[in-house]
Each structure stands twice: as C-alpha cells, then as structure tokens.
Tab-separated table of N, CA and C in Angstrom:
chain	number	residue	atom	x	y	z
A	1	GLN	N	-47.889	-66.329	74.532
A	1	GLN	CA	-48.067	-66.166	73.106
A	1	GLN	C	-46.874	-65.473	72.460
A	2	ASN	N	-46.151	-64.667	73.195
A	2	ASN	CA	-45.043	-63.907	72.633
A	2	ASN	C	-43.693	-64.515	72.990
A	3	HIS	N	-43.617	-65.831	72.965
A	3	HIS	CA	-42.404	-66.500	73.429
A	3	HIS	C	-41.201	-66.236	72.529
A	4	GLY	N	-41.410	-65.885	71.280
A	4	GLY	CA	-40.288	-65.657	70.389
A	4	GLY	C	-39.919	-64.209	70.203
A	5	LEU	N	-40.493	-63.316	70.990
A	5	LEU	CA	-40.279	-61.886	70.784
A	5	LEU	C	-39.326	-61.259	71.786
A	6	HIS	N	-38.827	-62.018	72.727
A	6	HIS	CA	-37.910	-61.465	73.713
A	6	HIS	C	-37.057	-62.589	74.287
A	7	GLY	N	-35.991	-62.205	74.951
A	7	GLY	CA	-35.165	-63.177	75.646
A	7	GLY	C	-34.119	-63.853	74.776
A	8	ALA	N	-33.798	-65.064	75.171
A	8	ALA	CA	-32.698	-65.804	74.555
A	8	ALA	C	-32.930	-66.101	73.071
A	9	ILE	N	-34.178	-66.288	72.675
A	9	ILE	CA	-34.452	-66.594	71.264
A	9	ILE	C	-34.023	-65.434	70.373
A	10	VAL	N	-34.276	-64.221	70.798
A	10	VAL	CA	-33.906	-63.046	69.999
A	10	VAL	C	-32.390	-62.975	69.858
A	11	LEU	N	-31.674	-63.220	70.951
A	11	LEU	CA	-30.212	-63.199	70.882
A	11	LEU	C	-29.674	-64.310	69.987
A	12	ALA	N	-30.261	-65.481	70.073
A	12	ALA	CA	-29.809	-66.596	69.239
A	12	ALA	C	-30.073	-66.304	67.764
A	13	ARG	N	-31.226	-65.709	67.458
A	13	ARG	CA	-31.520	-65.334	66.069
A	13	ARG	C	-30.548	-64.275	65.578
A	14	ALA	N	-30.198	-63.330	66.442
A	14	ALA	CA	-29.242	-62.289	66.064
A	14	ALA	C	-27.879	-62.901	65.754
A	15	CYS	N	-27.462	-63.866	66.558
A	15	CYS	CA	-26.198	-64.563	66.292
A	15	CYS	C	-26.240	-65.270	64.943
A	16	ALA	N	-27.370	-65.911	64.672
A	16	ALA	CA	-27.515	-66.606	63.391
A	16	ALA	C	-27.500	-65.613	62.232
A	17	ALA	N	-28.162	-64.477	62.391
A	17	ALA	CA	-28.183	-63.466	61.330
A	17	ALA	C	-26.770	-62.945	61.066
A	18	LEU	N	-26.010	-62.701	62.126
A	18	LEU	CA	-24.631	-62.254	61.963
A	18	LEU	C	-23.799	-63.313	61.244
A	19	ALA	N	-23.953	-64.563	61.657
A	19	ALA	CA	-23.182	-65.646	61.048
A	19	ALA	C	-23.549	-65.823	59.571
A	20	VAL	N	-24.843	-65.752	59.260
A	20	VAL	CA	-25.272	-65.859	57.859
A	20	VAL	C	-24.695	-64.701	57.061
A	21	GLY	N	-24.769	-63.496	57.618
A	21	GLY	CA	-24.225	-62.320	56.926
A	21	GLY	C	-22.732	-62.436	56.674
A	22	LEU	N	-21.990	-62.902	57.666
A	22	LEU	CA	-20.544	-63.070	57.483
A	22	LEU	C	-20.236	-64.123	56.432
A	23	PHE	N	-20.978	-65.225	56.460
A	23	PHE	CA	-20.747	-66.280	55.477
A	23	PHE	C	-21.048	-65.792	54.060
A	24	VAL	N	-22.204	-65.183	53.874
A	24	VAL	CA	-22.584	-64.718	52.535
A	24	VAL	C	-21.649	-63.607	52.081
A	25	GLY	N	-21.239	-62.734	53.005
A	25	GLY	CA	-20.280	-61.681	52.657
A	25	GLY	C	-18.946	-62.259	52.224
A	26	ALA	N	-18.472	-63.280	52.922
A	26	ALA	CA	-17.214	-63.929	52.543
A	26	ALA	C	-17.351	-64.632	51.207
A	27	LEU	N	-18.528	-65.183	50.953
A	27	LEU	CA	-18.763	-65.917	49.709
A	27	LEU	C	-18.835	-64.980	48.509
A	28	THR	N	-19.552	-63.878	48.650
A	28	THR	CA	-19.753	-62.966	47.512
A	28	THR	C	-18.690	-61.896	47.416
A	29	GLY	N	-18.163	-61.455	48.541
A	29	GLY	CA	-17.162	-60.394	48.519
A	29	GLY	C	-17.751	-59.015	48.268
A	30	ARG	N	-19.051	-58.895	48.291
A	30	ARG	CA	-19.718	-57.608	48.058
A	30	ARG	C	-20.752	-57.372	49.156
A	31	SER	N	-20.897	-56.118	49.554
A	31	SER	CA	-21.757	-55.786	50.694
A	31	SER	C	-23.241	-55.892	50.395
A	32	LEU	N	-23.701	-55.197	49.366
A	32	LEU	CA	-25.135	-55.152	49.102
A	32	LEU	C	-25.714	-56.519	48.731
A	33	PRO	N	-25.104	-57.251	47.805
A	33	PRO	CA	-25.633	-58.594	47.521
A	33	PRO	C	-25.604	-59.507	48.755
A	34	ALA	N	-24.574	-59.368	49.574
A	34	ALA	CA	-24.495	-60.177	50.784
A	34	ALA	C	-25.633	-59.816	51.737
A	35	PHE	N	-25.931	-58.534	51.854
A	35	PHE	CA	-27.024	-58.100	52.723
A	35	PHE	C	-28.354	-58.649	52.226
A	36	ILE	N	-28.595	-58.549	50.924
A	36	ILE	CA	-29.868	-59.006	50.352
A	36	ILE	C	-30.011	-60.520	50.494
A	37	VAL	N	-28.982	-61.252	50.105
A	37	VAL	CA	-29.033	-62.714	50.195
A	37	VAL	C	-29.125	-63.155	51.661
A	38	GLY	N	-28.386	-62.491	52.545
A	38	GLY	CA	-28.454	-62.822	53.968
A	38	GLY	C	-29.849	-62.607	54.527
A	39	ALA	N	-30.495	-61.506	54.121
A	39	ALA	CA	-31.860	-61.241	54.584
A	39	ALA	C	-32.823	-62.300	54.069
A	40	ILE	N	-32.659	-62.711	52.831
A	40	ILE	CA	-33.534	-63.745	52.264
A	40	ILE	C	-33.312	-65.077	52.974
A	41	VAL	N	-32.066	-65.443	53.199
A	41	VAL	CA	-31.760	-66.703	53.893
A	41	VAL	C	-32.329	-66.684	55.312
A	42	MET	N	-32.175	-65.560	56.014
A	42	MET	CA	-32.718	-65.467	57.376
A	42	MET	C	-34.244	-65.522	57.370
A	43	ALA	N	-34.883	-64.913	56.384
A	43	ALA	CA	-36.348	-64.976	56.302
A	43	ALA	C	-36.799	-66.426	56.108
A	44	ILE	N	-36.104	-67.163	55.266
A	44	ILE	CA	-36.443	-68.570	55.035
A	44	ILE	C	-36.220	-69.386	56.305
A	45	LEU	N	-35.103	-69.154	56.975
A	45	LEU	CA	-34.827	-69.875	58.228
A	45	LEU	C	-35.841	-69.520	59.303
A	46	PHE	N	-36.240	-68.249	59.367
A	46	PHE	CA	-37.218	-67.809	60.356
A	46	PHE	C	-38.571	-68.477	60.107
A	47	MET	N	-38.991	-68.535	58.829
A	47	MET	CA	-40.251	-69.217	58.516
A	47	MET	C	-40.150	-70.706	58.835
A	48	GLY	N	-39.008	-71.298	58.550
A	48	GLY	CA	-38.810	-72.710	58.863
A	48	GLY	C	-38.879	-72.986	60.353
A	49	SER	N	-38.336	-72.079	61.157
A	49	SER	CA	-38.414	-72.285	62.607
A	49	SER	C	-39.852	-72.152	63.095
A	50	GLY	N	-40.630	-71.263	62.462
A	50	GLY	CA	-42.045	-71.138	62.818
A	50	GLY	C	-42.829	-72.397	62.482
A	51	LEU	N	-42.540	-72.975	61.317
A	51	LEU	CA	-43.199	-74.226	60.935
A	51	LEU	C	-42.806	-75.369	61.869
A	52	ALA	N	-41.534	-75.397	62.247
A	52	ALA	CA	-41.074	-76.429	63.181
A	52	ALA	C	-41.767	-76.268	64.530
A	53	ARG	N	-41.919	-75.020	64.982
A	53	ARG	CA	-42.593	-74.777	66.259
A	53	ARG	C	-44.055	-75.224	66.194
A	54	GLU	N	-44.735	-74.904	65.095
A	54	GLU	CA	-46.128	-75.328	64.945
A	54	GLU	C	-46.244	-76.841	64.954
A	55	GLY	N	-45.348	-77.517	64.251
A	55	GLY	CA	-45.361	-78.978	64.238
A	55	GLY	C	-45.113	-79.560	65.616
A	56	TRP	N	-44.161	-78.985	66.333
A	56	TRP	CA	-43.881	-79.452	67.683
A	56	TRP	C	-45.074	-79.199	68.597
A	57	ALA	N	-45.646	-77.998	68.523
A	57	ALA	CA	-46.764	-77.632	69.409
A	57	ALA	C	-47.977	-78.519	69.149
A	58	SER	N	-48.230	-78.841	67.895
A	58	SER	CA	-49.404	-79.667	67.600
A	58	SER	C	-49.222	-81.113	68.041
A	59	SER	N	-47.990	-81.513	68.341
A	59	SER	CA	-47.757	-82.880	68.825
A	59	SER	C	-47.791	-82.971	70.354
A	60	GLN	N	-47.960	-81.828	71.031
A	60	GLN	CA	-47.986	-81.793	72.494
A	60	GLN	C	-49.410	-82.045	73.009
A	61	PRO	N	-49.545	-82.446	74.267
A	61	PRO	CA	-50.885	-82.631	74.846
A	61	PRO	C	-51.638	-81.296	74.857
A	62	THR	N	-52.899	-81.333	74.449
A	62	THR	CA	-53.683	-80.105	74.342
A	62	THR	C	-54.705	-79.989	75.458
A	63	VAL	N	-55.145	-78.763	75.663
A	63	VAL	CA	-56.222	-78.469	76.605
A	63	VAL	C	-57.306	-77.722	75.839
A	64	VAL	N	-58.539	-77.832	76.317
A	64	VAL	CA	-59.641	-77.084	75.721
A	64	VAL	C	-59.601	-75.673	76.287
A	65	ILE	N	-59.634	-74.693	75.399
A	65	ILE	CA	-59.618	-73.298	75.819
A	65	ILE	C	-61.056	-72.875	76.086
A	66	ASP	N	-61.291	-72.400	77.283
A	66	ASP	CA	-62.625	-71.964	77.684
A	66	ASP	C	-63.051	-70.775	76.825
A	67	GLY	N	-64.237	-70.862	76.247
A	67	GLY	CA	-64.744	-69.802	75.385
A	67	GLY	C	-64.909	-68.476	76.087
A	68	GLU	N	-65.195	-68.517	77.387
A	68	GLU	CA	-65.388	-67.279	78.149
A	68	GLU	C	-64.078	-66.548	78.385
A	69	THR	N	-62.994	-67.290	78.563
A	69	THR	CA	-61.701	-66.666	78.866
A	69	THR	C	-60.694	-66.891	77.755
A	70	GLY	N	-61.166	-67.121	76.538
A	70	GLY	CA	-60.276	-67.419	75.418
A	70	GLY	C	-59.232	-66.353	75.167
A	71	ASN	N	-59.612	-65.086	75.314
A	71	ASN	CA	-58.654	-64.001	75.075
A	71	ASN	C	-57.595	-63.929	76.164
A	72	ALA	N	-57.880	-64.455	77.342
A	72	ALA	CA	-56.932	-64.418	78.447
A	72	ALA	C	-56.020	-65.647	78.463
A	73	PHE	N	-56.201	-66.579	77.536
A	73	PHE	CA	-55.386	-67.796	77.498
A	73	PHE	C	-53.942	-67.404	77.196
A	74	ASP	N	-53.012	-67.798	78.056
A	74	ASP	CA	-51.618	-67.383	77.885
A	74	ASP	C	-50.749	-68.442	77.227
A	75	GLY	N	-51.324	-69.556	76.835
A	75	GLY	CA	-50.574	-70.592	76.139
A	75	GLY	C	-50.559	-70.320	74.634
A	76	GLN	N	-50.500	-71.369	73.862
A	76	GLN	CA	-50.478	-71.243	72.409
A	76	GLN	C	-51.645	-72.024	71.826
A	77	VAL	N	-52.451	-71.356	71.022
A	77	VAL	CA	-53.568	-72.011	70.347
A	77	VAL	C	-53.000	-72.858	69.218
A	78	VAL	N	-53.455	-74.114	69.143
A	78	VAL	CA	-52.931	-75.014	68.116
A	78	VAL	C	-53.988	-75.500	67.133
A	79	GLY	N	-55.249	-75.236	67.403
A	79	GLY	CA	-56.263	-75.670	66.444
A	79	GLY	C	-57.647	-75.740	67.037
A	80	LEU	N	-58.517	-76.396	66.289
A	80	LEU	CA	-59.909	-76.570	66.684
A	80	LEU	C	-60.211	-78.050	66.859
A	81	GLY	N	-61.284	-78.328	67.564
A	81	GLY	CA	-61.720	-79.704	67.737
A	81	GLY	C	-63.210	-79.764	68.005
A	82	TRP	N	-63.735	-80.966	68.054
A	82	TRP	CA	-65.146	-81.206	68.377
A	82	TRP	C	-65.219	-81.913	69.708
A	83	LEU	N	-65.974	-81.380	70.636
A	83	LEU	CA	-66.192	-81.979	71.944
A	83	LEU	C	-67.558	-82.654	71.911
A	84	ASP	N	-67.573	-83.984	72.138
A	84	ASP	CA	-68.865	-84.682	72.110
A	84	ASP	C	-69.489	-84.727	73.503
A	85	GLN	N	-70.644	-85.369	73.610
A	85	GLN	CA	-71.399	-85.401	74.863
A	85	GLN	C	-70.669	-86.146	75.966
A	86	THR	N	-69.774	-87.056	75.602
A	86	THR	CA	-69.047	-87.832	76.608
A	86	THR	C	-67.787	-87.115	77.093
A	87	GLY	N	-67.448	-85.986	76.477
A	87	GLY	CA	-66.246	-85.242	76.854
A	87	GLY	C	-65.034	-85.597	76.017
A	88	THR	N	-65.220	-86.444	75.021
A	88	THR	CA	-64.121	-86.823	74.136
A	88	THR	C	-63.888	-85.722	73.114
A	89	ILE	N	-62.618	-85.415	72.870
A	89	ILE	CA	-62.260	-84.399	71.884
A	89	ILE	C	-61.855	-85.104	70.593
A	90	HIS	N	-62.471	-84.673	69.505
A	90	HIS	CA	-62.152	-85.204	68.176
A	90	HIS	C	-61.500	-84.092	67.359
A	91	PRO	N	-60.497	-84.415	66.540
A	91	PRO	CA	-59.907	-83.382	65.696
A	91	PRO	C	-60.964	-82.739	64.795
A	92	TYR	N	-60.783	-81.472	64.514
A	92	TYR	CA	-61.736	-80.744	63.691
A	92	TYR	C	-61.873	-81.389	62.311
A	93	THR	N	-60.779	-81.885	61.787
A	93	THR	CA	-60.805	-82.491	60.447
A	93	THR	C	-61.604	-83.785	60.396
A	94	ASP	N	-61.894	-84.379	61.557
A	94	ASP	CA	-62.697	-85.609	61.602
A	94	ASP	C	-64.194	-85.325	61.649
A	95	GLY	N	-64.581	-84.073	61.509
A	95	GLY	CA	-65.986	-83.696	61.612
A	95	GLY	C	-66.875	-84.443	60.648
A	96	ALA	N	-66.438	-84.591	59.417
A	96	ALA	CA	-67.261	-85.270	58.417
A	96	ALA	C	-67.481	-86.738	58.778
A	97	SER	N	-66.499	-87.364	59.424
A	97	SER	CA	-66.661	-88.778	59.784
A	97	SER	C	-67.544	-88.954	61.024
A	98	LEU	N	-67.745	-87.888	61.794
A	98	LEU	CA	-68.617	-87.968	62.969
A	98	LEU	C	-70.089	-87.905	62.583
A	99	ALA	N	-70.376	-87.268	61.458
A	99	ALA	CA	-71.766	-87.143	61.007
A	99	ALA	C	-72.118	-88.342	60.126
A	100	PRO	N	-73.390	-88.734	60.093
A	100	PRO	CA	-73.785	-89.824	59.206
A	100	PRO	C	-73.588	-89.422	57.740
A	101	PRO	N	-73.337	-90.393	56.870
A	101	PRO	CA	-73.088	-90.068	55.462
A	101	PRO	C	-74.300	-89.458	54.754
A	102	THR	N	-75.456	-89.556	55.358
A	102	THR	CA	-76.666	-89.023	54.724
A	102	THR	C	-76.829	-87.515	54.912
A	103	VAL	N	-75.966	-86.916	55.720
A	103	VAL	CA	-76.075	-85.466	55.983
A	103	VAL	C	-75.727	-84.695	54.720
A	104	GLU	N	-76.638	-83.814	54.353
A	104	GLU	CA	-76.392	-82.935	53.206
A	104	GLU	C	-76.200	-81.527	53.731
A	105	GLY	N	-75.368	-80.780	53.069
A	105	GLY	CA	-75.144	-79.403	53.504
A	105	GLY	C	-73.960	-79.310	54.455
A	106	ASP	N	-74.037	-78.332	55.351
A	106	ASP	CA	-72.934	-78.021	56.251
A	106	ASP	C	-72.853	-79.037	57.395
A	107	VAL	N	-71.777	-79.815	57.415
A	107	VAL	CA	-71.572	-80.828	58.449
A	107	VAL	C	-71.392	-80.156	59.814
A	108	ASP	N	-70.722	-78.994	59.840
A	108	ASP	CA	-70.512	-78.293	61.104
A	108	ASP	C	-71.845	-77.955	61.768
A	109	GLU	N	-72.782	-77.479	60.987
A	109	GLU	CA	-74.098	-77.143	61.534
A	109	GLU	C	-74.788	-78.391	62.090
A	110	TRP	N	-74.684	-79.506	61.369
A	110	TRP	CA	-75.298	-80.752	61.852
A	110	TRP	C	-74.675	-81.170	63.182
A	111	LEU	N	-73.344	-81.107	63.258
A	111	LEU	CA	-72.661	-81.504	64.486
A	111	LEU	C	-73.092	-80.638	65.669
A	112	MET	N	-73.160	-79.321	65.460
A	112	MET	CA	-73.560	-78.429	66.556
A	112	MET	C	-75.014	-78.653	66.955
A	113	ALA	N	-75.860	-79.004	65.990
A	113	ALA	CA	-77.272	-79.260	66.305
A	113	ALA	C	-77.471	-80.607	66.996
A	114	ASN	N	-76.456	-81.482	66.930
A	114	ASN	CA	-76.584	-82.813	67.509
A	114	ASN	C	-75.646	-83.046	68.692
A	115	GLY	N	-75.365	-81.998	69.438
A	115	GLY	CA	-74.660	-82.154	70.698
A	115	GLY	C	-73.158	-82.000	70.672
A	116	TYR	N	-72.575	-81.737	69.527
A	116	TYR	CA	-71.128	-81.524	69.464
A	116	TYR	C	-70.857	-80.030	69.639
A	117	GLU	N	-69.772	-79.725	70.332
A	117	GLU	CA	-69.388	-78.332	70.542
A	117	GLU	C	-68.024	-78.103	69.905
A	118	GLN	N	-67.939	-77.048	69.105
A	118	GLN	CA	-66.664	-76.703	68.497
A	118	GLN	C	-65.832	-75.961	69.544
A	119	VAL	N	-64.597	-76.426	69.781
A	119	VAL	CA	-63.747	-75.832	70.805
A	119	VAL	C	-62.370	-75.524	70.228
A	120	GLN	N	-61.729	-74.526	70.849
A	120	GLN	CA	-60.339	-74.235	70.512
A	120	GLN	C	-59.448	-75.097	71.385
A	121	LEU	N	-58.364	-75.572	70.801
A	121	LEU	CA	-57.395	-76.383	71.532
A	121	LEU	C	-56.077	-75.634	71.615
A	122	GLY	N	-55.381	-75.785	72.732
A	122	GLY	CA	-54.105	-75.113	72.895
A	122	GLY	C	-53.188	-75.904	73.805
A	123	ILE	N	-51.959	-75.434	73.880
A	123	ILE	CA	-51.007	-76.010	74.832
A	123	ILE	C	-50.772	-74.960	75.912
A	124	THR	N	-50.512	-75.414	77.110
A	124	THR	CA	-50.328	-74.500	78.234
A	124	THR	C	-49.041	-73.698	78.060
A	125	VAL	N	-48.946	-72.605	78.794
A	125	VAL	CA	-47.761	-71.759	78.709
A	125	VAL	C	-46.520	-72.527	79.174
A	126	GLN	N	-46.676	-73.426	80.144
A	126	GLN	CA	-45.537	-74.221	80.608
A	126	GLN	C	-45.036	-75.143	79.495
A	127	THR	N	-45.962	-75.737	78.771
A	127	THR	CA	-45.561	-76.599	77.654
A	127	THR	C	-44.932	-75.772	76.544
A	128	ALA	N	-45.521	-74.611	76.245
A	128	ALA	CA	-44.997	-73.756	75.178
A	128	ALA	C	-43.578	-73.280	75.490
A	129	ARG	N	-43.301	-73.023	76.761
A	129	ARG	CA	-41.953	-72.563	77.141
A	129	ARG	C	-40.893	-73.634	76.934
A	130	ALA	N	-41.292	-74.887	76.875
A	130	ALA	CA	-40.324	-75.970	76.651
A	130	ALA	C	-39.697	-75.874	75.270
A	131	TRP	N	-40.325	-75.133	74.361
A	131	TRP	CA	-39.784	-74.968	73.007
A	131	TRP	C	-38.582	-74.035	73.000
A	132	VAL	N	-38.518	-73.096	73.921
A	132	VAL	CA	-37.488	-72.053	73.904
A	132	VAL	C	-36.074	-72.632	73.849
A	133	PRO	N	-35.680	-73.550	74.730
A	133	PRO	CA	-34.312	-74.067	74.628
A	133	PRO	C	-34.062	-74.856	73.340
A	134	ILE	N	-35.081	-75.477	72.812
A	134	ILE	CA	-34.921	-76.211	71.548
A	134	ILE	C	-34.610	-75.239	70.421
A	135	GLU	N	-35.386	-74.142	70.355
A	135	GLU	CA	-35.155	-73.173	69.280
A	135	GLU	C	-33.829	-72.439	69.460
A	136	VAL	N	-33.495	-72.076	70.685
A	136	VAL	CA	-32.213	-71.404	70.942
A	136	VAL	C	-31.058	-72.306	70.499
A	137	ALA	N	-31.131	-73.576	70.840
A	137	ALA	CA	-30.076	-74.515	70.436
A	137	ALA	C	-29.993	-74.617	68.917
A	138	GLY	N	-31.146	-74.654	68.256
A	138	GLY	CA	-31.146	-74.731	66.797
A	138	GLY	C	-30.489	-73.522	66.153
A	139	TRP	N	-30.838	-72.320	66.641
A	139	TRP	CA	-30.239	-71.103	66.080
A	139	TRP	C	-28.744	-71.053	66.358
A	140	LEU	N	-28.319	-71.489	67.539
A	140	LEU	CA	-26.890	-71.453	67.862
A	140	LEU	C	-26.101	-72.473	67.045
A	141	VAL	N	-26.691	-73.625	66.790
A	141	VAL	CA	-26.030	-74.614	65.925
A	141	VAL	C	-25.879	-74.052	64.512
A	142	LEU	N	-26.932	-73.400	64.013
A	142	LEU	CA	-26.834	-72.758	62.696
A	142	LEU	C	-25.761	-71.671	62.696
A	143	SER	N	-25.667	-70.920	63.779
A	143	SER	CA	-24.651	-69.864	63.879
A	143	SER	C	-23.249	-70.445	63.758
A	144	VAL	N	-23.001	-71.493	64.514
A	144	VAL	CA	-21.683	-72.122	64.483
A	144	VAL	C	-21.396	-72.694	63.090
A	145	ALA	N	-22.414	-73.313	62.477
A	145	ALA	CA	-22.225	-73.898	61.143
A	145	ALA	C	-21.892	-72.809	60.112
A	146	PHE	N	-22.636	-71.701	60.131
A	146	PHE	CA	-22.370	-70.628	59.169
A	146	PHE	C	-21.042	-69.931	59.456
A	147	LEU	N	-20.685	-69.755	60.730
A	147	LEU	CA	-19.379	-69.173	61.048
A	147	LEU	C	-18.249	-70.088	60.584
A	148	GLY	N	-18.417	-71.394	60.799
A	148	GLY	CA	-17.412	-72.345	60.331
A	148	GLY	C	-17.280	-72.339	58.818
A	149	ALA	N	-18.418	-72.297	58.133
A	149	ALA	CA	-18.378	-72.249	56.668
A	149	ALA	C	-17.736	-70.956	56.193
A	150	GLY	N	-18.028	-69.855	56.880
A	150	GLY	CA	-17.405	-68.579	56.523
A	150	GLY	C	-15.904	-68.616	56.734
A	151	ALA	N	-15.459	-69.230	57.821
A	151	ALA	CA	-14.027	-69.339	58.095
A	151	ALA	C	-13.337	-70.173	57.019
A	152	ILE	N	-14.014	-71.219	56.553
A	152	ILE	CA	-13.430	-72.052	55.491
A	152	ILE	C	-13.316	-71.246	54.186
A	153	VAL	N	-14.348	-70.473	53.861
A	153	VAL	CA	-14.312	-69.641	52.650
A	153	VAL	C	-13.171	-68.628	52.730
A	154	VAL	N	-13.037	-67.970	53.872
A	154	VAL	CA	-11.986	-66.953	54.032
A	154	VAL	C	-10.613	-67.595	53.970
A	155	SER	N	-10.410	-68.741	54.621
A	155	SER	CA	-9.092	-69.380	54.621
A	155	SER	C	-8.687	-69.864	53.234
A	156	ARG	N	-9.647	-70.212	52.401
A	156	ARG	CA	-9.328	-70.659	51.038
A	156	ARG	C	-9.022	-69.492	50.111
A	157	ARG	N	-9.464	-68.298	50.472
A	157	ARG	CA	-9.187	-67.115	49.645
A	157	ARG	C	-7.813	-66.524	49.917
A	158	ARG	N	-7.277	-66.778	51.085
A	158	ARG	CA	-5.976	-66.196	51.442
A	158	ARG	C	-4.857	-66.865	50.661
A	159	PRO	N	-3.964	-66.041	50.142
A	159	PRO	CA	-2.823	-66.664	49.442
A	159	PRO	C	-1.858	-67.283	50.467
A	160	THR	N	-1.256	-68.378	50.088
A	160	THR	CA	-0.328	-69.055	51.003
A	160	THR	C	1.094	-68.798	50.652
C-alpha cells in the first residue's frame, strides 16, 4: 500500500522537483515566486501521477479481498464488486442492471437479499510493484525535460 512513500519513486520525485524549481527560477528570475509556482506545478504533477496510477491499477487483473483478512491485504484496493452465486464478479456500478427493473428502493439491499455479495477488489502486491518502474521513468523523463527547458531559458538570457 505504501509503494510511493519510499525508494526510487521518492528520489525520482525529488529530481523532478529540483528540475521544476530550476526551470521556474530561470524563467522568473525571482526566488519566492519560483518556489511558489514550483510547489504548485509539483502538486499538480503529483496528483496527475496518482490519477495515472489509479487508472493503471484499475485496468489490471483483480482479486477478491477476503473480508476476514481485509486489513492485512498488502496489495492495492481498486474498488468494489458484486459476487454472484456462480462466482462471477460484476462491477459495482452494474448493480442496478443485475436487479429486475421492478425493484423499488435500495438496489444494494435487494442484491444482498438475493444471493449477491458485495466484495472489495484489489490487485496483488506483485502487480502493484510493476507500477514503480513506470512511475520512476515518468518522473525522470519530466526531470530531463524541465532541466533541458531550464538550460534553454538560461542560454537565451546570456549575452553573446
């Protein structure tokens, strides 16, 4: 669950933060505005990487998380689903289509009363770890791009 809090991802993010700071500093020529804008840009990039990770994780093969050991699950939870009597997993959002159209009231209650079990879905820790090199590569590419852009800004400011 804490795959982004230690290791290579942290170093890659730090490189990107430095590169963004250098680029914005070269662009503005002032320390405080560069710090503020750099922090905002990094926050946006950080949120974007989280959204990308969620999108990637939700496209991976999922497993049903056992309700008894749910807190001990070391992978990444990606959502909810409905488990029917045959063992087929249906997306949680398909709940309304699983119930007959005549059902009034809470569809979730009807499904649970008619043999469907609401389950948590997740990806295994091995699958989740496959994201690490993808994210590290993304942050390093951004670092190189911002350093290159900063070098171009600085070279254009120098008198010839």
